[in-house]
XYZ file of C-alpha atoms in Angstrom:
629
model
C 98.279 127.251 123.674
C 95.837 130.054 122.546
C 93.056 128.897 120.317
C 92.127 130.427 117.158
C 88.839 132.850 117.303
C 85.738 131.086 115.943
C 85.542 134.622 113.571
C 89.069 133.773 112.698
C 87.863 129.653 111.594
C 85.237 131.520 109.382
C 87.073 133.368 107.967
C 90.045 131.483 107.083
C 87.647 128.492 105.693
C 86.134 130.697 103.588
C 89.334 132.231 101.822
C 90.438 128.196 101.507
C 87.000 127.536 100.098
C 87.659 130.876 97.594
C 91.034 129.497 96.919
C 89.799 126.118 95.785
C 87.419 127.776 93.450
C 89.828 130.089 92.224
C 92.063 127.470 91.494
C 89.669 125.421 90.024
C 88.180 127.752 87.463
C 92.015 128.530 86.370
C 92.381 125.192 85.967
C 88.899 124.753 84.078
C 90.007 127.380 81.992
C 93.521 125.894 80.504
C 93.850 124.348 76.900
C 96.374 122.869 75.195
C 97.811 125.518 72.848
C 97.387 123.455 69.698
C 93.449 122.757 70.301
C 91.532 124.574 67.238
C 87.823 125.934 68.002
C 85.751 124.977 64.892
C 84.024 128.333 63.686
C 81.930 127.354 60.564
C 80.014 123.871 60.489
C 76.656 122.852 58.704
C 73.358 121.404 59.759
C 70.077 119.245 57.693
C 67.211 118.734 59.479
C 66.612 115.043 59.443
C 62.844 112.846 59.023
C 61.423 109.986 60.443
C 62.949 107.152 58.181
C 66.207 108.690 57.228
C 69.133 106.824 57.742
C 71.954 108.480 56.647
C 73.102 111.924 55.685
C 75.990 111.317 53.557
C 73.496 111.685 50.524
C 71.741 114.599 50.874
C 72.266 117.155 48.361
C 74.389 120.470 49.345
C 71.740 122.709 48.931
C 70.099 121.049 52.343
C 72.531 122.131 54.227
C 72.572 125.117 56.384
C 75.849 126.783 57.166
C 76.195 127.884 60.604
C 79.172 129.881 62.578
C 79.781 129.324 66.213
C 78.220 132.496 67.257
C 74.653 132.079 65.812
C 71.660 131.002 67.705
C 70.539 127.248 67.333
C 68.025 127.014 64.875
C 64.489 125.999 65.538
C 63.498 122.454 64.458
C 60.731 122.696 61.485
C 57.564 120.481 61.682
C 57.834 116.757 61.328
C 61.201 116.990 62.135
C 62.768 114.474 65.084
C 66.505 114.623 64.407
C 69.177 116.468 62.785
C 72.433 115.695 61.135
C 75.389 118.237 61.807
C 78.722 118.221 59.518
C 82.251 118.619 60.682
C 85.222 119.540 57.957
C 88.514 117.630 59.931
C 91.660 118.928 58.932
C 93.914 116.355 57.971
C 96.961 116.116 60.279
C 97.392 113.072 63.535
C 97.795 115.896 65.947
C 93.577 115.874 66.273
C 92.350 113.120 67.595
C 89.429 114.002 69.520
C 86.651 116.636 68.951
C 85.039 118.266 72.525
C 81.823 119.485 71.964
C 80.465 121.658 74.775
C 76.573 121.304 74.699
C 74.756 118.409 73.147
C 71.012 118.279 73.428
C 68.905 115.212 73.286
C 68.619 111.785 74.109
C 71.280 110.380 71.762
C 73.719 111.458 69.931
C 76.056 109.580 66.923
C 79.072 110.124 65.559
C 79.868 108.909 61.693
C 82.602 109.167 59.559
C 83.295 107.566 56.227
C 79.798 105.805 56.804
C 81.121 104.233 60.059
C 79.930 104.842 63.055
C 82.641 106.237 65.855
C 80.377 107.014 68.579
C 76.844 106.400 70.339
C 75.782 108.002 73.376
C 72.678 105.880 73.818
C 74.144 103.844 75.980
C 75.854 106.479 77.640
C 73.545 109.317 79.623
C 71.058 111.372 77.843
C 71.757 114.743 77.021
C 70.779 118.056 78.384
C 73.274 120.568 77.422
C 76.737 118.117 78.625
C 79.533 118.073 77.407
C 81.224 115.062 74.588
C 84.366 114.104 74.082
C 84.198 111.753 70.439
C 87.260 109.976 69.941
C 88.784 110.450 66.166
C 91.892 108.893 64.363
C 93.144 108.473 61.150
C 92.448 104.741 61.095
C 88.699 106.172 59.812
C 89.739 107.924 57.139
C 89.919 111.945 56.106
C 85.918 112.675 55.311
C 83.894 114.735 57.194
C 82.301 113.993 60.836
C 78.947 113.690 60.540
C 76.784 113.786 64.095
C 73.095 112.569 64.063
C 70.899 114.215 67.577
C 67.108 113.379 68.222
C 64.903 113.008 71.559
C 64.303 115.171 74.221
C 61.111 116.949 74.616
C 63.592 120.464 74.849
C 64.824 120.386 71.645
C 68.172 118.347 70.442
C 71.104 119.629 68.376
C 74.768 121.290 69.512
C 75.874 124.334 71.007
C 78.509 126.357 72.544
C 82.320 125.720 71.746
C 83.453 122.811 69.474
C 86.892 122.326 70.151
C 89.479 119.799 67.708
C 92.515 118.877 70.123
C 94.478 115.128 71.239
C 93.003 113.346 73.093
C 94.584 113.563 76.632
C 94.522 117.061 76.579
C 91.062 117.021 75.660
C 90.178 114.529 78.108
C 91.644 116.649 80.736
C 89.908 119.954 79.867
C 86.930 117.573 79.674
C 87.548 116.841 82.998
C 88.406 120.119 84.834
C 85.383 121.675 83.302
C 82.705 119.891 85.708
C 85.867 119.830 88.330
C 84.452 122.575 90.028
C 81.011 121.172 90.431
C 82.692 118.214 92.136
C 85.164 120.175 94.428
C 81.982 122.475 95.665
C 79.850 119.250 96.381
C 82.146 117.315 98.084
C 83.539 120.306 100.578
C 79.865 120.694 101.022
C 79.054 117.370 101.954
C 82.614 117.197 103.818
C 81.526 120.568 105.600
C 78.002 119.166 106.496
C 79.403 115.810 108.456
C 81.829 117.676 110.537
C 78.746 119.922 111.434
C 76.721 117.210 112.051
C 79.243 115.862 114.376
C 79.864 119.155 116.278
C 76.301 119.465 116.953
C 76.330 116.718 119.158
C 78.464 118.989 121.620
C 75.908 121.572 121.700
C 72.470 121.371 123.493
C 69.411 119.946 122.372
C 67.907 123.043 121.731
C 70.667 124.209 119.019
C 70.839 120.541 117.708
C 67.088 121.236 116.021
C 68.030 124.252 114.260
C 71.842 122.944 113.365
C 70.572 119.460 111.911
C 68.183 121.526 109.534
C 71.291 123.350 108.318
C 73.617 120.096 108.048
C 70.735 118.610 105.760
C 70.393 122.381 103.456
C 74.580 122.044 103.238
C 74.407 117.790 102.489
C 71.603 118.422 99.959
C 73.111 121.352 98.166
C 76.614 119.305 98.400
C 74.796 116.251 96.315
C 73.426 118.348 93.896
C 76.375 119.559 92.456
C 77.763 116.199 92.336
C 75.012 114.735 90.805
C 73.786 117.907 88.328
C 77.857 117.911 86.736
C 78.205 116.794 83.482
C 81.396 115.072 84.775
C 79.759 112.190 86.654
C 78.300 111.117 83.105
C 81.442 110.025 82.483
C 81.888 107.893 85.918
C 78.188 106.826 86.030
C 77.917 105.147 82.271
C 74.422 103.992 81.617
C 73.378 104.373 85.404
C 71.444 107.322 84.213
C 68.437 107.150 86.251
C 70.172 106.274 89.222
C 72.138 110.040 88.799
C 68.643 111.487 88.620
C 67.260 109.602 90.924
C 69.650 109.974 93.758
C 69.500 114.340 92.344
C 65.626 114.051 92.748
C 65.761 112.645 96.111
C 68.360 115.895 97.313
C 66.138 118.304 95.301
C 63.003 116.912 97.479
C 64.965 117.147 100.835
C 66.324 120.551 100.454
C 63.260 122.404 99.922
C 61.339 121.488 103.207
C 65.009 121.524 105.066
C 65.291 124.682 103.778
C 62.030 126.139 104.763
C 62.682 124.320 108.326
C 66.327 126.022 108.916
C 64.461 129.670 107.567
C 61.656 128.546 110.577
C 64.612 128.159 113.391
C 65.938 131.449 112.843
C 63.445 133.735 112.284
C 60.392 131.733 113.642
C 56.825 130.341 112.381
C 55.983 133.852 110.882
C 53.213 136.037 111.233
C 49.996 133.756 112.066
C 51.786 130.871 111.150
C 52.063 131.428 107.391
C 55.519 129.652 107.408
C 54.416 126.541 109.189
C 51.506 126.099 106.547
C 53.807 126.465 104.069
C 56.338 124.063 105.394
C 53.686 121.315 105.973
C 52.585 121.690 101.887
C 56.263 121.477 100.865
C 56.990 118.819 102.994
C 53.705 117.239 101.835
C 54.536 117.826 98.498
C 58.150 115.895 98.801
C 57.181 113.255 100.276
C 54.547 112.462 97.531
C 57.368 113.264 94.711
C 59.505 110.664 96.700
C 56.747 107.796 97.225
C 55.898 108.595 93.373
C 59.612 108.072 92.566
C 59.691 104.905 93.808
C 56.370 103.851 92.254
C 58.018 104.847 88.970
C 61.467 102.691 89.858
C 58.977 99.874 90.612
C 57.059 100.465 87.163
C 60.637 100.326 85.176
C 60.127 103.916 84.594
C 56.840 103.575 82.658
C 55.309 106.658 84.181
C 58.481 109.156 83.171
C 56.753 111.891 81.257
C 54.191 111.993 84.473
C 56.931 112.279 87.004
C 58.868 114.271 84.569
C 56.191 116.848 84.884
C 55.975 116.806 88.325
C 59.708 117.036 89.351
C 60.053 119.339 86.359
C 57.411 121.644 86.336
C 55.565 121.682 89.463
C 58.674 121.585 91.632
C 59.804 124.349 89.545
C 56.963 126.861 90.165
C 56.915 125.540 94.123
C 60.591 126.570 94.321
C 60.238 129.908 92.724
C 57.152 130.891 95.449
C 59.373 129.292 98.244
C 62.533 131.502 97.054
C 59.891 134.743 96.560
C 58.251 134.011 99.611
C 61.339 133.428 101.734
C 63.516 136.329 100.348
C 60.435 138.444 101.416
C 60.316 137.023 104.896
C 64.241 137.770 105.309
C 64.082 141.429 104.045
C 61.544 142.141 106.464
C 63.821 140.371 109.601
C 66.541 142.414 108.305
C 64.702 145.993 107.977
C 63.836 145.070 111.833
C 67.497 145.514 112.589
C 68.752 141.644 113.091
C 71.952 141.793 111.810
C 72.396 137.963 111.027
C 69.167 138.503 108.967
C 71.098 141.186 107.453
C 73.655 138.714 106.543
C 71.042 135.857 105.710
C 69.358 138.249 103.497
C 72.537 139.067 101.792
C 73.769 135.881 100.830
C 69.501 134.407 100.283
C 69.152 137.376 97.998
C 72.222 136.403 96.251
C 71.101 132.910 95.753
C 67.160 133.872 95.044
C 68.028 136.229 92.459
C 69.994 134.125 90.381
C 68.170 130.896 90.914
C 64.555 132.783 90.141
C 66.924 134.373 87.178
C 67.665 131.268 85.604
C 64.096 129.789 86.513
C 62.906 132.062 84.261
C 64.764 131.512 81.018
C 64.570 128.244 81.954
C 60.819 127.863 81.534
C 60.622 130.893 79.111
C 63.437 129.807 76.410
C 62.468 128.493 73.228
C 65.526 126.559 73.248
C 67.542 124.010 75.884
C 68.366 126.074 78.852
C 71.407 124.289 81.217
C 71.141 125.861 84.199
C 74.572 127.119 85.380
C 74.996 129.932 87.645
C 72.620 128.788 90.327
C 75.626 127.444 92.268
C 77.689 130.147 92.281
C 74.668 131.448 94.051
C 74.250 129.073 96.324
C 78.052 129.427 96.847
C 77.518 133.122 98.008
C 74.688 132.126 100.153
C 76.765 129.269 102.152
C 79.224 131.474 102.347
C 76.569 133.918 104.552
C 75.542 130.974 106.498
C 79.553 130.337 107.725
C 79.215 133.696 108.768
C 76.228 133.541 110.679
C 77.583 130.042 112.000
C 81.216 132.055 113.203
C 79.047 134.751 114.567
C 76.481 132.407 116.518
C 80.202 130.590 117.772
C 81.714 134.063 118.719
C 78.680 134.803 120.923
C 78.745 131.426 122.663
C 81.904 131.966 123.465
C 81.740 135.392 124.926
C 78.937 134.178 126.510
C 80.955 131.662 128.381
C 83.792 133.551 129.205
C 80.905 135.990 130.812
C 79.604 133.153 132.769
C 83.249 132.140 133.454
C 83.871 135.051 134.859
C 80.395 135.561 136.372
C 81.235 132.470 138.399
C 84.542 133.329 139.468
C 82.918 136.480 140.865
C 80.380 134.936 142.468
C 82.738 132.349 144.208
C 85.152 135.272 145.408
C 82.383 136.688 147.084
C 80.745 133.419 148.172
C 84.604 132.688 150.160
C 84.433 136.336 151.263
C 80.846 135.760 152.807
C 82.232 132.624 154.790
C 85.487 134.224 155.851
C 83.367 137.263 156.808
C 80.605 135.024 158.500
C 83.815 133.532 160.673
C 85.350 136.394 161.520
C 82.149 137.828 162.582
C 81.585 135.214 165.006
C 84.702 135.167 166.118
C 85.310 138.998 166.633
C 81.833 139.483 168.828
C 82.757 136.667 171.053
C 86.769 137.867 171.536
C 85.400 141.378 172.203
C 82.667 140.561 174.785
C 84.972 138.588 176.809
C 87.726 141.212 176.464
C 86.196 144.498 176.825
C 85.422 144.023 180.575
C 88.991 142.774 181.580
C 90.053 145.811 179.641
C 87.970 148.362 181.384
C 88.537 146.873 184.721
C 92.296 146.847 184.570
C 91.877 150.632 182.969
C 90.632 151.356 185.893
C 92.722 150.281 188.672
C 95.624 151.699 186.162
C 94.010 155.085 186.745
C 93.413 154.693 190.242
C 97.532 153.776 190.690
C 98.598 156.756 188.552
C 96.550 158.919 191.121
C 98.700 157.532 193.704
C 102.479 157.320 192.282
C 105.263 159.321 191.120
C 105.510 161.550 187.936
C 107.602 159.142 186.212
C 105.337 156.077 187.128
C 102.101 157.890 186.307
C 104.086 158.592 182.549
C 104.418 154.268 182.352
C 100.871 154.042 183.828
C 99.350 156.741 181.005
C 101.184 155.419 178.209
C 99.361 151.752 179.393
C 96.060 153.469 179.580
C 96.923 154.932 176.817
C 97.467 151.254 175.180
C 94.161 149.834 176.771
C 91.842 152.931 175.216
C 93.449 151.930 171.463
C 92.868 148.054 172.703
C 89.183 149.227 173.305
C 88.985 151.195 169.670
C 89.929 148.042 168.239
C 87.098 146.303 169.791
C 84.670 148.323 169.092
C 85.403 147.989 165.401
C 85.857 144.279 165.962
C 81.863 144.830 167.710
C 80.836 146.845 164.633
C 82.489 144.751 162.016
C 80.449 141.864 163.579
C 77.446 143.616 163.958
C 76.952 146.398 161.307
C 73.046 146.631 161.588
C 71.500 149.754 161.844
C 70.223 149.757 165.613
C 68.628 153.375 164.761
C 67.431 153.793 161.075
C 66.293 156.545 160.362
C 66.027 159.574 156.917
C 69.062 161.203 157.188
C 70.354 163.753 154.986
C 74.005 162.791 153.206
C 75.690 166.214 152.486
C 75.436 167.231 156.513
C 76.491 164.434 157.878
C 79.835 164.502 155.250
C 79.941 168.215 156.459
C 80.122 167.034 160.194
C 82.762 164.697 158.963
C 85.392 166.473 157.224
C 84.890 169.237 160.332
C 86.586 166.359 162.351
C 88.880 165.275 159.984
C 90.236 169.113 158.653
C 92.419 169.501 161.127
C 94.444 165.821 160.403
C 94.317 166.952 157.037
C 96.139 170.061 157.975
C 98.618 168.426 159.989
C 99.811 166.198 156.782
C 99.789 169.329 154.738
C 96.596 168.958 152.551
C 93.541 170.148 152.574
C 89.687 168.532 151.932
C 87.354 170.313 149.207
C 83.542 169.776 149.480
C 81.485 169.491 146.780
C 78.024 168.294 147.521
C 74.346 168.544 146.467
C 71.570 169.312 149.014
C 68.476 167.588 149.759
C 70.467 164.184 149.493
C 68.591 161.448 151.492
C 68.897 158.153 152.890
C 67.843 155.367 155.123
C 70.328 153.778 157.658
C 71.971 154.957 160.948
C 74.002 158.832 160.799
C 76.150 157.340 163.539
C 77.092 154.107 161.169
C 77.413 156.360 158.116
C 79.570 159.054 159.861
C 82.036 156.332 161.033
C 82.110 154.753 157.300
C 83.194 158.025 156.212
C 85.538 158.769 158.921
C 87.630 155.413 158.192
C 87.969 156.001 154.269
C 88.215 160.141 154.447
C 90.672 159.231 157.268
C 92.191 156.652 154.931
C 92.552 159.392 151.891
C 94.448 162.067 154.709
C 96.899 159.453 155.565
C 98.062 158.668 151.942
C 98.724 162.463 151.353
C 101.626 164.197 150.591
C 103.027 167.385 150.315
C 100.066 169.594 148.289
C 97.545 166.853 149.379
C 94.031 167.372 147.780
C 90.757 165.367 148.943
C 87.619 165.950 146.694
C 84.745 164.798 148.745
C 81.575 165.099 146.337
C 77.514 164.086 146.624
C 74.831 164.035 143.996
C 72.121 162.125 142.698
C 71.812 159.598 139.923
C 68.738 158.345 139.212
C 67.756 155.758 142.304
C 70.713 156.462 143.669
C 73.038 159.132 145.437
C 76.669 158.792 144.780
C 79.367 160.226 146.995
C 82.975 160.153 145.376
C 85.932 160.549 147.349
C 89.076 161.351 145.587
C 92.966 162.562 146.521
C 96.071 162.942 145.308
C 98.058 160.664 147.543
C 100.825 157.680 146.872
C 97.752 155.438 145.184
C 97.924 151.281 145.127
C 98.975 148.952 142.748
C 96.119 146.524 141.010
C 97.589 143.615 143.676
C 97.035 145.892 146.752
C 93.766 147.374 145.073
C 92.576 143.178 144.603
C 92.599 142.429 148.375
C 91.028 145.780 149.878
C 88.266 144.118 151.985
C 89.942 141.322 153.088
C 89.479 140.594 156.461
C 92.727 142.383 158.369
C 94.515 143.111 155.331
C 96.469 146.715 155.110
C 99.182 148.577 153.626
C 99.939 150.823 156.609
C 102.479 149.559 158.972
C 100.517 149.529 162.022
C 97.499 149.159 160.370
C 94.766 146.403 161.201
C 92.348 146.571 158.043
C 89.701 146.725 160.110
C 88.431 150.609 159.843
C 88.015 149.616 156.121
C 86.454 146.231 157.031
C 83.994 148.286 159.008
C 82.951 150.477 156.232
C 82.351 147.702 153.890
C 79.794 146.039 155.877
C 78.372 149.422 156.885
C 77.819 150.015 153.465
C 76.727 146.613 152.443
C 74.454 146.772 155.295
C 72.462 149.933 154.208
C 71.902 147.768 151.142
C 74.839 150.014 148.731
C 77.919 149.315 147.241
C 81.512 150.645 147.244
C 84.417 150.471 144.813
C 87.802 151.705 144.601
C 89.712 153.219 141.382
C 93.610 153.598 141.948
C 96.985 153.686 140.157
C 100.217 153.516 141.730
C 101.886 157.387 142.383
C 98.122 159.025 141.043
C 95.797 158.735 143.908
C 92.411 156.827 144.576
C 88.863 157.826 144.206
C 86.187 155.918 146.283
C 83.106 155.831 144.913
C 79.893 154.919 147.303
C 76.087 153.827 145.702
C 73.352 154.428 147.956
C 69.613 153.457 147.049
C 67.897 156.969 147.881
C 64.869 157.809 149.941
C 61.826 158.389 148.347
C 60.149 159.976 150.863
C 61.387 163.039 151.383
């Protein structure tokens, strides 16, 4: 069964992941069709002492619309008391505020109170769902916010609906936070258990990722609004557990940036990574101090997890995004990527940074996940690239190997051979040339139409004796007289001989060759090399046969091509040229080309062939050239 391309995993989790968040902002975005926003509503600032609104005279009340700013608490001011006009009619039975800010928040009506959050989670810019019903009467909602050293009050959309289909738009609000933090955390543990198929040296650099992906993963969880809901009064556990994935992503992060692109110039990113990683494991062992302390020292460590971390994330994302332009303008294309998707996230995390310390009012941050979306997106890329290359890196090794086995079983077989073939043809020749001889010296002395039988047998013994003196030079190519020789003259001598076979099968040999051409071996060996494939090249010829017999130089080496027009080979007979006494001719013995392989190898060059069925074959010879000449 074929496997699916790593670039095609990447790719295809990615569109799921874009799917899901499609899906889930659709969803986010659905309301019942008989929910009414609230447009107009009014707002007294409130006193230290003041118990209940209901009182106040009219003209301390400020009318506000849904589209004007929040106002800006006067001095002495700690609360403030906001006032809702609720049609009459049982379809409303809820009201969904979409930012409350603050520590607590209450809900009256008819002097009773419907709702207290201070039990609940305290506020910074979540969402409320208040529970109304006719049971408390028709009067006005009345909602009483104070705390929180950002400011308190409402804002955004105030929505009047029933209850369940509040509740659900409640719900699929903050879905999306969920959905993104659990396929991050989801996405993290499988990578974490892939790594430990990879090599040590890959497992440093992947478990920094896994713990970037993990961290990011609990941070959306933890930041939603949603898990207010789920979590009750187990507010500082929420922030604690956020605090503690806040304090591991920002060394991890610096750590993953290190394994890609390296320590830096000087070994500015490996100071920097010690202070960070300083730096969170202070805010950790000062978290638990505080746990220990009941949370006595929470404006302290509110400063520090607050503020400081702030300002240290906005040099590390400056710093960082710096760092990764400069990898990219170097030409690394998964910096390029990196840069892309870090830029992405930088921008609109330093973005909302910004008017986060800067605003005079709440600020929730928001789009910082969609950026960090975008930016984990660019690391599955980077992830389905780094997978691509290790496996065309292993199919290159694959293949390396088989290779390098082929020629490893070619070596022994040749070895064997070798052995064999200068043993058979030193015992043999002698016989041979002895028994020529007394052949001869009978043909002298018999009839005409003996001495025919006796010259057809000498004839017989002399091709015998050809075939073991290939067998002699097959087992021994060496070079028994190296010497310079030029190429072009000696391929000149050669097609002299072989012109007139040519002839004879109707073709003809064209020379094309560059001069001064030199090389080191033995003329004799090379001229017999070339006799055997030239010779090859007439016999596959046809009527019109064309040999192209060129020379040159290329760099180091000289190349000498030899090319015709004959019947050509198929890719199977093309595999096993080489092989120890194959051939395609019917009375051939494969061992002229045997022969000029091992000449060749043995004047330390290399041969291949290029042929297609019906078009012809080209030989092409590498040669190191001489220098000395």
């Amino acid at each position: 069964m074929k496997l699916a391309s790593p670039k095609r995993v990447a790719v295809l989790f990615m569109l799921l992941l874009l799917t899901i968040l499609v899906i889930a902002g659709f969803a986010a975005g659905r309301s019942s069709g008989q929910d009414r926003v609230l447009l107009n509503w009014e707002q007294k600032w409130a006193y230290p002492g003041e118990e209940t609104a209901a009182a106040a005279p009219e003209e301390e009340w400020l009318k506000l619309s849904a589209d004007s700013d929040r106002p800006l608490p006067p001095a002495g001011a700690d609360a403030v008391w906001l006032r809702f006009d609720i049609p009459e009619t049982e379809e409303y039975t809820a009201l969904l505020i979409d930012k409350v800010y603050g520590t607590t928040l209450k809900a009256y009506r008819n002097n009773g109170l419907i709702y207290d959050s201070r039990q609940t989670v305290n506020f910074n810019g979540s969402k409320v769902l208040i529970p109304i019903s006719d049971t408390q009467g028709d009067g006005p909602l009345y909602l009483w916010s104070t705390g929180g050293d950002r400011g308190f009050g409402v804002g955004g959309q105030i929505r009047l609906g029933h209850y369940d289909g509040l509740m659900n738009l409640y719900i699929q609000q903050d879905l999306v936070d969920v959905i993104l933090g659990t396929s991050l955390m989801f996405m993290a543990v499988v990578l974490l258990a892939c790594l430990f198929f990879v090599k040590i040296k890959m497992f440093s650099g992947g478990y920094w990722l896994v713990v970037v992906i993990f961290a990011f993963g609990v941070l959306f969880i933890t930041y939603s609004p949603f898990l207010a809901l789920i979590m009750g009064s187990r507010e500082h556990l929420t922030e604690s557990v956020f605090d503690v994935a806040l304090f591991m992503l920002l060394p991890a992060f610096t750590l993953y940036f290190e394994q890609i692109f390296g320590p830096g110039r000087g070994g500015h990113l490996v100071r920097f990574r010690n202070i960070q990683l300083g730096f969170s494991v202070f805010c950790l062992l000062f978290l638990l101090l505080n746990t220990l302390l009941s949370y006595r020292l929470d404006n302290l460590y509110t400063f520090l997890t607050v503020n400081v971390t702030g300002i240290l994330m906005i040099i590390q994302l400056l710093y960082l995004l710096g760092l990764a332009v400069v990898y990219a303008y170097r030409g690394n294309k998964d910096a390029v990527i990196f840069s892309s998707g870090f830029a992405l996230f930088a921008v609109i995390s330093l973005s909302e940074l910004v008017l986060y310390f800067s605003s005079s009012s709440p600020f929730h941050l928001y789009w910082w996940k969609w950026g960090v979306v975008g930016f984990i997106l660019s690391l599955i890329v980077i992830l389905g690239r780094g997978f691509t290359r290790n496996y065309e890196q292993a199919l290159s090794y694959s293949r390396e190997l088989e290779q390098f086995n082929n020629a490893a079983q070619r070596s022994e077989k040749m070895e064997i051979i070798s052995e064999l073939a200068a043993s058979v043809a030193h015992e043999v020749r002698n016989p041979l040339q002895v028994t020529r001889g007394f052949l001869q010296i009978l043909g002298e002395r018999s009839a005409s139409k003996e001495k025919e039988y006796l010259n057809m047998a000498m004839q017989e013994l002399d091709r015998a004796s050809v075939i073991i003196t290939d067998f002699l030079t097959f087992a021994k190519p060496g070079m028994e007289e190296v010497d310079v020789f030029e190429v072009s003259g000696e391929l000149r001598h050669v097609a002299g001989i072989l012109v007139p076979l040519a002839n004879l099968q109707g073709g003809t040999i064209e020379l094309h060759l560059q001069d001064e051409l030199f090389v080191l071996g033995s003329p004799a060996k090379f001229k017999q090399a070339f006799i055997n494939l030239i010779k090859n090249s007439v016999e596959a010829l046809q009527e019109d046969g064309l040999i192209k017999v060129s020379a040159w130089k290329s760099g180091q080496h000289i190349i000498i091509s030899v090319v015709d027009n004959g019947e050509g080979m198929k890719l199977s007979e093309l595999a096993r040229l080489g092989e120890p006494f194959y051939s395609n001719k019917t009375k051939g013995t494969g061992l002229g080309l045997m022969v000029s392989f091992r000449i060749i190898e043995a004047m330390n060059g290399a041969i291949h062939f290029y042929s297609k069925k019906g078009q012809g074959t080209e030989v092409v010879v590498k040669l190191p050239a001489d220098h000395n000449k």
